[in-house]
Coordinates of C-alpha atoms in Angstrom, one line a residue:
M16 CA -37.3 78.7 50.6
A17 CA -37.0 81.3 53.3
E18 CA -39.9 81.9 55.6
P19 CA -41.6 85.2 54.9
E20 CA -41.7 88.1 57.3
V21 CA -44.9 88.2 59.3
S22 CA -46.2 90.0 62.4
V23 CA -45.7 87.1 64.7
T24 CA -43.0 84.6 65.7
P25 CA -42.3 81.7 65.6
Y26 CA -44.0 81.3 62.2
W27 CA -43.8 78.4 59.8
E28 CA -45.2 78.1 56.3
L29 CA -46.5 74.9 54.8
T30 CA -46.9 74.7 51.0
F31 CA -49.0 72.0 49.5
D32 CA -49.5 71.1 45.9
A33 CA -52.9 70.2 44.3
D34 CA -52.5 66.5 45.3
G35 CA -51.8 67.3 49.0
D36 CA -48.1 66.7 48.9
V37 CA -46.2 69.1 51.3
N38 CA -42.9 70.9 50.8
A39 CA -40.5 68.5 52.6
G40 CA -38.2 71.2 53.8
Q41 CA -40.9 73.2 55.3
R42 CA -42.5 70.2 56.9
D43 CA -39.2 69.2 58.6
R44 CA -38.6 72.7 59.9
L45 CA -42.0 72.7 61.5
L46 CA -41.6 69.2 63.0
K47 CA -38.3 70.2 64.5
G48 CA -39.1 73.7 65.5
A49 CA -42.5 73.0 67.1
S50 CA -40.8 70.8 69.7
E51 CA -37.5 72.8 70.1
R52 CA -39.2 76.3 70.4
G53 CA -41.3 75.3 73.4
V54 CA -44.6 76.0 71.7
K55 CA -47.6 74.8 73.6
D56 CA -50.4 76.0 71.3
L57 CA -49.9 75.9 67.5
I58 CA -52.4 77.9 65.4
V59 CA -52.7 76.6 61.8
F60 CA -54.5 78.9 59.4
A61 CA -55.6 77.8 55.8
H62 CA -56.5 80.6 53.4
G63 CA -59.4 80.4 50.9
W64 CA -59.4 82.4 47.7
N65 CA -55.9 83.8 47.3
S66 CA -53.9 83.8 44.1
D67 CA -50.4 83.7 45.3
R68 CA -48.1 83.2 48.3
S69 CA -47.7 87.0 49.0
G70 CA -51.5 87.4 49.2
A71 CA -51.8 84.5 51.7
T72 CA -48.9 85.8 53.7
Q73 CA -50.4 89.3 54.0
L74 CA -53.6 87.7 55.3
Y75 CA -51.8 85.6 57.9
S76 CA -49.7 88.5 59.1
R77 CA -52.8 90.7 59.6
F78 CA -54.9 88.0 61.2
F79 CA -52.2 86.8 63.6
E80 CA -51.1 90.3 64.6
P81 CA -53.4 90.6 67.7
F82 CA -52.7 87.2 69.2
P83 CA -49.5 87.9 71.2
G84 CA -51.2 90.9 72.9
L85 CA -54.4 89.0 73.6
A86 CA -52.6 86.0 75.1
P87 CA -49.3 87.4 76.4
N88 CA -48.5 84.4 78.6
A89 CA -49.3 81.8 76.1
R90 CA -46.5 79.9 74.3
L91 CA -47.9 80.3 70.8
G92 CA -46.7 79.2 67.4
F93 CA -48.2 80.0 64.0
V94 CA -48.5 78.2 60.7
G95 CA -49.7 79.6 57.4
V96 CA -50.9 76.9 54.9
V97 CA -50.3 77.8 51.3
W98 CA -52.2 75.8 48.7
P99 CA -52.9 76.3 45.0
S100 CA -56.1 78.3 45.1
M101 CA -57.0 81.7 43.6
R102 CA -59.2 84.8 44.1
F103 CA -60.7 86.7 41.3
S104 CA -59.3 90.3 41.5
D105 CA -62.8 91.9 41.4
E106 CA -63.4 90.5 44.9
P107 CA -62.4 93.3 47.2
I108 CA -60.7 92.6 50.5
P109 CA -61.2 95.4 53.0
D110 CA -58.0 97.3 53.9
F111 CA -55.8 95.4 51.5
E112 CA -53.7 97.4 49.1
R113 CA -55.2 97.9 45.7
T114 CA -52.4 95.8 44.0
V115 CA -53.9 92.8 45.8
T116 CA -57.6 93.7 45.2
A117 CA -57.7 95.7 42.0
A118 CA -61.3 95.6 40.8
A119 CA -62.0 94.4 37.3
V120 CA -64.4 96.4 35.2
G121 CA -67.0 94.4 33.2
P122 CA -66.7 90.8 32.4
A123 CA -63.3 90.9 30.8
L124 CA -60.4 89.2 32.6
D125 CA -57.8 91.6 34.0
D126 CA -54.1 90.6 34.1
S127 CA -54.2 89.6 37.7
T128 CA -57.1 87.1 37.2
R129 CA -55.5 85.7 34.1
T130 CA -52.2 85.2 35.9
G131 CA -54.1 83.5 38.7
L132 CA -55.8 81.1 36.3
L133 CA -52.4 80.2 34.7
E134 CA -50.9 79.5 38.2
V135 CA -53.7 77.3 39.5
F136 CA -54.3 75.5 36.1
P137 CA -50.7 75.0 34.8
G138 CA -50.4 73.9 31.2
R139 CA -53.6 75.5 30.1
A140 CA -52.4 78.8 28.7
T141 CA -54.1 78.3 25.4
L142 CA -57.5 77.6 27.1
V143 CA -57.1 80.7 29.4
D144 CA -56.3 82.8 26.3
Q145 CA -59.4 81.6 24.5
I146 CA -61.6 82.2 27.5
A147 CA -60.2 85.7 28.0
R148 CA -60.7 86.5 24.4
M149 CA -64.3 85.6 24.4
L150 CA -64.9 87.6 27.6
D151 CA -63.3 90.6 26.0
Q152 CA -65.1 90.3 22.7
Q153 CA -68.5 89.2 24.0
P154 CA -69.9 87.8 20.8
D155 CA -73.7 88.0 20.4
E156 CA -74.3 84.5 19.1
E157 CA -75.9 82.0 21.4
A158 CA -73.5 79.4 20.1
A159 CA -70.6 81.5 21.6
L160 CA -71.9 81.0 25.1
E161 CA -72.1 77.2 24.5
E162 CA -68.5 77.3 23.3
F163 CA -67.5 79.3 26.3
G164 CA -69.1 76.7 28.6
R165 CA -67.1 74.0 26.7
L166 CA -63.8 75.8 27.3
V167 CA -64.6 76.3 30.9
R168 CA -65.2 72.6 31.3
L169 CA -61.9 71.8 29.7
L170 CA -60.1 74.3 32.0
V171 CA -61.3 72.7 35.2
E172 CA -61.0 69.1 33.9
L173 CA -64.7 68.3 34.0
H174 CA -65.7 65.3 31.8
P175 CA -69.3 65.3 30.5
E176 CA -69.1 61.5 30.0
A177 CA -68.5 61.0 33.7
P178 CA -70.5 63.6 35.6
G179 CA -69.9 63.9 39.3
T180 CA -66.4 62.3 39.2
A181 CA -64.4 65.5 39.3
F182 CA -66.2 67.5 42.0
A183 CA -66.4 66.5 45.6
A184 CA -69.7 66.6 47.5
D185 CA -70.4 68.0 50.9
T186 CA -73.6 66.1 51.3
V187 CA -74.5 62.6 50.1
A188 CA -78.1 61.8 49.2
A189 CA -79.6 58.4 48.9
A190 CA -79.1 58.5 45.1
G191 CA -75.6 59.7 45.3
P192 CA -73.7 63.0 45.7
Q193 CA -75.6 66.2 45.2
C194 CA -72.7 68.0 43.5
D195 CA -72.9 66.6 40.0
P196 CA -72.1 69.8 38.2
E197 CA -75.1 70.1 35.9
M198 CA -74.5 73.9 35.6
F199 CA -71.3 73.1 33.6
L200 CA -72.8 70.2 31.6
G201 CA -76.2 71.7 30.6
D202 CA -77.3 74.8 28.7
S203 CA -74.4 77.2 29.2
A204 CA -76.3 80.2 27.8
E205 CA -79.1 79.7 30.3
M206 CA -76.7 79.3 33.2
C207 CA -75.0 82.6 32.2
R208 CA -78.3 84.4 32.2
E209 CA -79.2 83.0 35.6
F210 CA -75.9 84.2 37.1
A211 CA -76.3 87.6 35.4
R212 CA -79.7 88.0 37.1
A213 CA -78.4 86.9 40.5
L214 CA -75.4 89.2 40.4
A215 CA -77.5 92.2 39.5
E216 CA -80.1 91.6 42.2
E217 CA -77.3 91.4 44.8
R218 CA -75.7 94.6 43.6
A219 CA -78.9 96.4 43.5
G220 CA -80.0 95.1 46.9
A221 CA -83.2 93.9 45.4
D222 CA -85.7 91.9 47.4
G223 CA -87.1 88.5 46.6
E224 CA -89.9 89.7 44.4
L225 CA -87.6 91.2 41.8
A226 CA -86.7 88.0 40.0
V227 CA -90.1 86.4 40.0
G228 CA -91.3 86.0 36.4
V229 CA -87.9 86.9 35.0
G230 CA -86.8 84.3 32.4
A231 CA -85.3 84.1 29.0
G232 CA -87.8 85.3 26.5
S233 CA -90.4 86.4 29.1
G234 CA -91.5 90.0 29.9
T235 CA -90.7 91.5 33.2
G236 CA -94.1 93.0 33.8
T237 CA -92.5 96.3 35.0
G238 CA -90.4 97.6 32.2
T239 CA -89.8 97.6 28.5
G240 CA -88.4 94.8 26.4
T241 CA -88.5 91.1 26.9
G242 CA -86.2 88.5 28.5
T243 CA -82.8 89.6 29.8
E244 CA -82.8 92.7 27.7
G245 CA -86.1 94.0 29.2
V246 CA -84.8 93.3 32.7
Q247 CA -81.7 95.2 32.0
A248 CA -83.7 98.2 31.0
S249 CA -85.8 98.1 34.1
F250 CA -83.3 97.0 36.8
G251 CA -79.9 97.5 35.3
L252 CA -79.1 93.8 35.2
P253 CA -75.7 92.8 33.8
R254 CA -75.4 91.6 30.3
V255 CA -75.2 87.9 29.8
W256 CA -71.4 88.0 29.5
D257 CA -71.2 89.2 33.1
G258 CA -73.0 85.9 33.9
A259 CA -70.4 84.1 31.7
H260 CA -67.7 85.6 33.9
E261 CA -69.5 84.3 36.9
L262 CA -69.8 80.9 35.4
L263 CA -66.0 80.8 35.0
R264 CA -65.6 82.0 38.6
Q265 CA -67.9 79.3 39.9
A266 CA -66.2 76.6 37.8
T267 CA -62.9 77.7 39.3
Y268 CA -64.3 77.6 42.8
F269 CA -65.8 74.1 42.3
A270 CA -62.3 73.0 41.3
M271 CA -60.8 74.7 44.3
K272 CA -63.5 73.1 46.5
R273 CA -62.4 69.7 45.3
R274 CA -58.7 70.6 45.8
A275 CA -59.3 71.9 49.3
G276 CA -60.7 68.6 50.4
T277 CA -57.7 66.7 48.9
V278 CA -55.1 69.0 50.5
G279 CA -56.8 68.7 53.9
E280 CA -57.4 65.0 53.9
R281 CA -54.2 63.8 52.2
G282 CA -51.9 66.6 53.3
L283 CA -52.6 68.5 56.4
G284 CA -54.4 65.8 58.3
P285 CA -51.5 63.3 58.2
L286 CA -49.0 66.1 59.0
V287 CA -51.0 67.0 62.1
G288 CA -50.7 63.3 63.0
R289 CA -46.9 63.5 62.6
L290 CA -46.9 66.5 65.0
A291 CA -48.6 64.3 67.6
Q292 CA -45.7 61.9 67.4
V293 CA -42.8 64.4 67.5
A294 CA -44.4 66.8 70.0
P295 CA -46.9 64.9 72.1
G296 CA -47.8 67.8 74.3
L297 CA -48.5 70.2 71.4
R298 CA -52.0 71.5 71.2
V299 CA -53.1 72.2 67.6
H300 CA -55.8 74.7 66.6
L301 CA -57.1 74.7 63.0
V302 CA -58.4 77.9 61.4
G303 CA -59.8 78.1 57.9
H304 CA -61.3 80.9 55.8
S305 CA -63.6 80.2 52.9
F306 CA -62.5 77.0 51.1
G307 CA -59.7 77.0 53.7
G308 CA -62.5 76.1 56.1
R309 CA -63.2 73.0 54.0
L310 CA -59.5 72.2 53.9
V311 CA -59.1 72.2 57.7
S312 CA -62.4 70.3 58.1
F313 CA -61.3 67.6 55.7
A314 CA -58.0 67.4 57.6
L315 CA -60.0 65.9 60.4
R316 CA -60.8 63.0 58.0
G317 CA -57.1 62.6 57.4
L318 CA -56.0 62.4 61.1
P319 CA -54.5 59.0 61.9
K320 CA -56.6 56.8 64.2
G321 CA -56.4 57.8 67.8
V322 CA -54.8 61.2 67.3
R323 CA -56.4 63.8 69.6
N324 CA -54.0 66.8 69.4
V325 CA -56.5 69.0 67.5
K326 CA -58.0 71.1 70.4
S327 CA -60.2 73.4 68.4
V328 CA -61.4 74.2 64.8
T329 CA -62.5 77.7 63.9
L330 CA -64.3 78.2 60.5
L331 CA -64.4 81.8 59.2
Q332 CA -66.9 82.4 56.4
A333 CA -66.6 78.7 55.4
A334 CA -67.5 78.1 51.8
F335 CA -69.1 74.7 51.9
S336 CA -72.5 73.2 52.8
H337 CA -74.1 74.0 56.1
Y338 CA -75.2 70.4 56.2
A339 CA -71.7 69.0 55.8
F340 CA -71.6 67.8 59.4
A341 CA -75.2 66.5 59.6
A342 CA -75.9 62.9 60.2
R343 CA -79.2 63.3 58.4
L344 CA -80.4 65.8 55.8
P345 CA -83.7 67.6 56.6
H346 CA -84.7 67.3 52.9
D347 CA -83.5 63.7 52.5
A348 CA -83.8 61.5 55.6
R349 CA -81.5 58.9 53.9
G350 CA -78.8 61.4 53.1
K351 CA -76.1 62.8 55.3
G352 CA -73.3 65.3 55.4
F353 CA -70.0 64.1 54.0
L354 CA -68.2 65.2 57.2
H355 CA -70.8 63.9 59.6
G356 CA -69.3 63.0 62.9
Q357 CA -65.9 64.5 62.1
Q358 CA -66.5 67.2 64.7
D359 CA -65.9 64.4 67.2
R360 CA -62.3 64.1 66.1
V361 CA -61.7 67.5 67.7
D362 CA -60.8 67.4 71.4
G363 CA -62.7 70.6 71.8
P364 CA -65.3 72.7 69.9
L365 CA -65.8 73.2 66.2
V366 CA -66.7 76.9 65.9
C367 CA -68.4 78.3 62.9
C368 CA -68.4 82.1 62.4
F369 CA -70.8 83.4 59.9
S370 CA -72.2 86.7 58.6
R371 CA -75.4 87.7 56.8
F372 CA -73.3 90.3 54.9
D373 CA -71.4 87.6 53.0
S374 CA -72.9 88.0 49.6
A375 CA -70.7 85.3 48.0
L376 CA -72.2 82.7 50.3
G377 CA -75.6 84.2 50.8
T378 CA -76.5 84.7 47.2
V379 CA -74.3 83.2 44.5
Y380 CA -73.2 80.1 46.5
P381 CA -76.7 78.7 46.9
M382 CA -77.5 79.4 43.3
A383 CA -74.3 77.6 42.2
S384 CA -74.9 74.7 44.5
R385 CA -78.5 74.4 43.3
M386 CA -77.4 74.4 39.7
A387 CA -74.5 72.0 40.3
G388 CA -76.7 69.5 42.1
D389 CA -80.0 69.5 40.3
S390 CA -80.6 68.4 36.7
S391 CA -83.9 70.3 36.3
S392 CA -84.0 73.3 34.1
A393 CA -82.6 76.5 35.5
A394 CA -85.5 78.4 34.1
D395 CA -87.6 77.7 37.1
L396 CA -84.9 79.0 39.5
R397 CA -85.9 81.7 41.9
L398 CA -83.7 84.0 43.9
P399 CA -80.9 82.0 45.7
R400 CA -82.0 83.3 49.1
L401 CA -85.2 81.3 48.7
L402 CA -83.0 78.2 48.2
G403 CA -80.7 78.9 51.0
D404 CA -82.2 76.3 53.4
K405 CA -81.2 73.4 51.2
W406 CA -78.2 74.8 49.4
G407 CA -76.8 77.2 52.0
A408 CA -73.2 77.7 53.2
L409 CA -71.7 77.5 56.7
G410 CA -70.3 81.0 56.4
F411 CA -73.8 82.5 55.8
D412 CA -75.9 80.9 58.5
G413 CA -73.7 78.4 60.4
V414 CA -73.8 74.7 61.1
Q415 CA -77.3 73.2 60.4
A416 CA -79.0 69.9 61.4
V417 CA -76.4 68.8 64.0
A418 CA -77.9 68.0 67.3
G419 CA -76.6 69.9 70.3
T420 CA -75.2 72.8 68.3
K421 CA -75.0 76.0 70.4
G422 CA -75.5 79.5 69.0
F423 CA -74.1 82.8 70.1
E424 CA -74.0 86.4 69.0
L425 CA -70.4 87.6 68.8
T426 CA -70.5 89.8 71.8
D427 CA -72.0 87.1 73.9
A428 CA -69.5 84.5 72.7
L429 CA -66.6 86.8 73.8
R430 CA -68.1 87.2 77.3
A431 CA -69.1 83.5 77.9
K432 CA -67.1 80.3 78.0
L433 CA -67.6 78.4 74.8
P434 CA -68.7 74.8 75.0
M435 CA -66.0 72.2 75.6
S436 CA -67.0 70.2 72.5
G437 CA -69.4 69.9 69.7
C438 CA -70.5 72.4 67.1
V439 CA -70.8 76.1 68.0
N440 CA -72.3 78.8 65.7
I441 CA -71.2 82.4 66.2
D442 CA -73.0 85.2 64.3
A443 CA -70.1 87.6 63.5
S444 CA -72.2 90.0 61.4
A445 CA -71.3 92.8 63.9
V446 CA -67.8 92.9 62.5
V447 CA -67.8 90.9 59.3
K448 CA -69.8 93.4 57.3
R449 CA -67.6 95.3 54.8
G450 CA -66.9 94.6 51.1
G451 CA -68.3 95.3 47.7
A452 CA -70.0 93.2 45.0
P453 CA -69.9 90.4 44.2
S454 CA -68.6 88.9 47.4
G455 CA -69.8 91.4 50.1
A456 CA -68.1 90.8 53.4
H457 CA -66.7 87.3 52.5
S458 CA -63.1 88.4 53.0
D459 CA -63.7 90.8 55.9
I460 CA -62.1 88.6 58.5
C461 CA -59.1 90.4 59.9
H462 CA -60.6 91.5 63.2
R463 CA -59.4 91.4 66.8
E464 CA -62.7 89.9 67.8
L465 CA -62.2 86.9 65.5
A466 CA -58.7 86.4 67.0
Q467 CA -60.4 86.4 70.4
V468 CA -62.8 83.7 69.1
V469 CA -59.9 81.5 68.1
L470 CA -58.3 81.9 71.5
A471 CA -61.6 81.2 73.3
A472 CA -62.3 78.1 71.2
G473 CA -58.9 76.7 72.1
R474 CA -59.0 77.9 75.7
I475 CA -55.7 79.7 75.2
K476 CA -54.8 82.3 77.8

């Protein structure tokens, strides 16, 4: 497989499968080339929600483009990690061509999203067709939503008889993981309604009072009708099948979350260890966007004992728990983050860039995490922003509950010297701010300033 054309050189691509196995030819080219090309600093970037190799390559080419000009004297090498993940095509990426970001209208699956599902869940074409047909027809019966939930569970290999075994946790409570996916095992119709409300509130820019008192079968107090229908009339909320579309999206993302951890720990981490053997002086800098942030963080767990060649980690809009690195959970003193202490495997800082304009992580992610980790009824759920403290994501408010974490605004971070080690939060809202519903600025990461953050974290000049 020939390496794609990108904006920088030398560039290597590493393709991993869902089990973390890497393409052997690509691996060997990197191991050989990194030492022979005289590279001193190797920047390894893992994408998040991308549906194919070309989309990932586009991202890498654009993100890496400023690096040679920003560090003209550095001996840089670049790696793009490609792993089986996907992005729903109604999630716009600023400045990308419409062929990559074509927006879907309504809950129906467009061709791009359907193709993406077939690629990341091979052998399930019949299930994908059934799901797509239901989203297209939107039957009125309550039983149809329950059937839809059953099909989604089958698609992502979730087994009701063994809850919690298929999805990886980012935090561990005293009673066990907090990620038992109750939202997929419980009342599918109610979950669809909850997602429908959350999406509409985000799109409308509503404040926290909008959802109070809104529930299935209850009046809104401000408009006509009852339940979801009454809310639709007053606030333009989506129909329940928009929520069903979101349930599918979240199930897919939970599967990608599990997969990202596997690829990082079993694939990328050991490979970085191999680099330490064949090129002892090579300095490695890990960068991850969205679930790619989870991938590179779990790569730290997969590093062989004693390996210290990872000199920085930069997380861009990371889509996993802001308590993942915590030694103790604020809401459960006996619980901890699944990655607690892993920041110490970095011979340098672990930098987390976040933005308040990331709707995917600020609104829907906390709701999905709450529903996935709590068996109580979703009917008492309030707006996700009220749940953000317990269920929040790194990419929305940064690393939480880790002693010694330093915080910066983006402009200050670019002027100052970043800490030599430990966790560092950088509010990147000044540049990470563009994007439409439902994800907001989640994918608005191709900025010169963020390239500067990566260089600063790694002390690359």
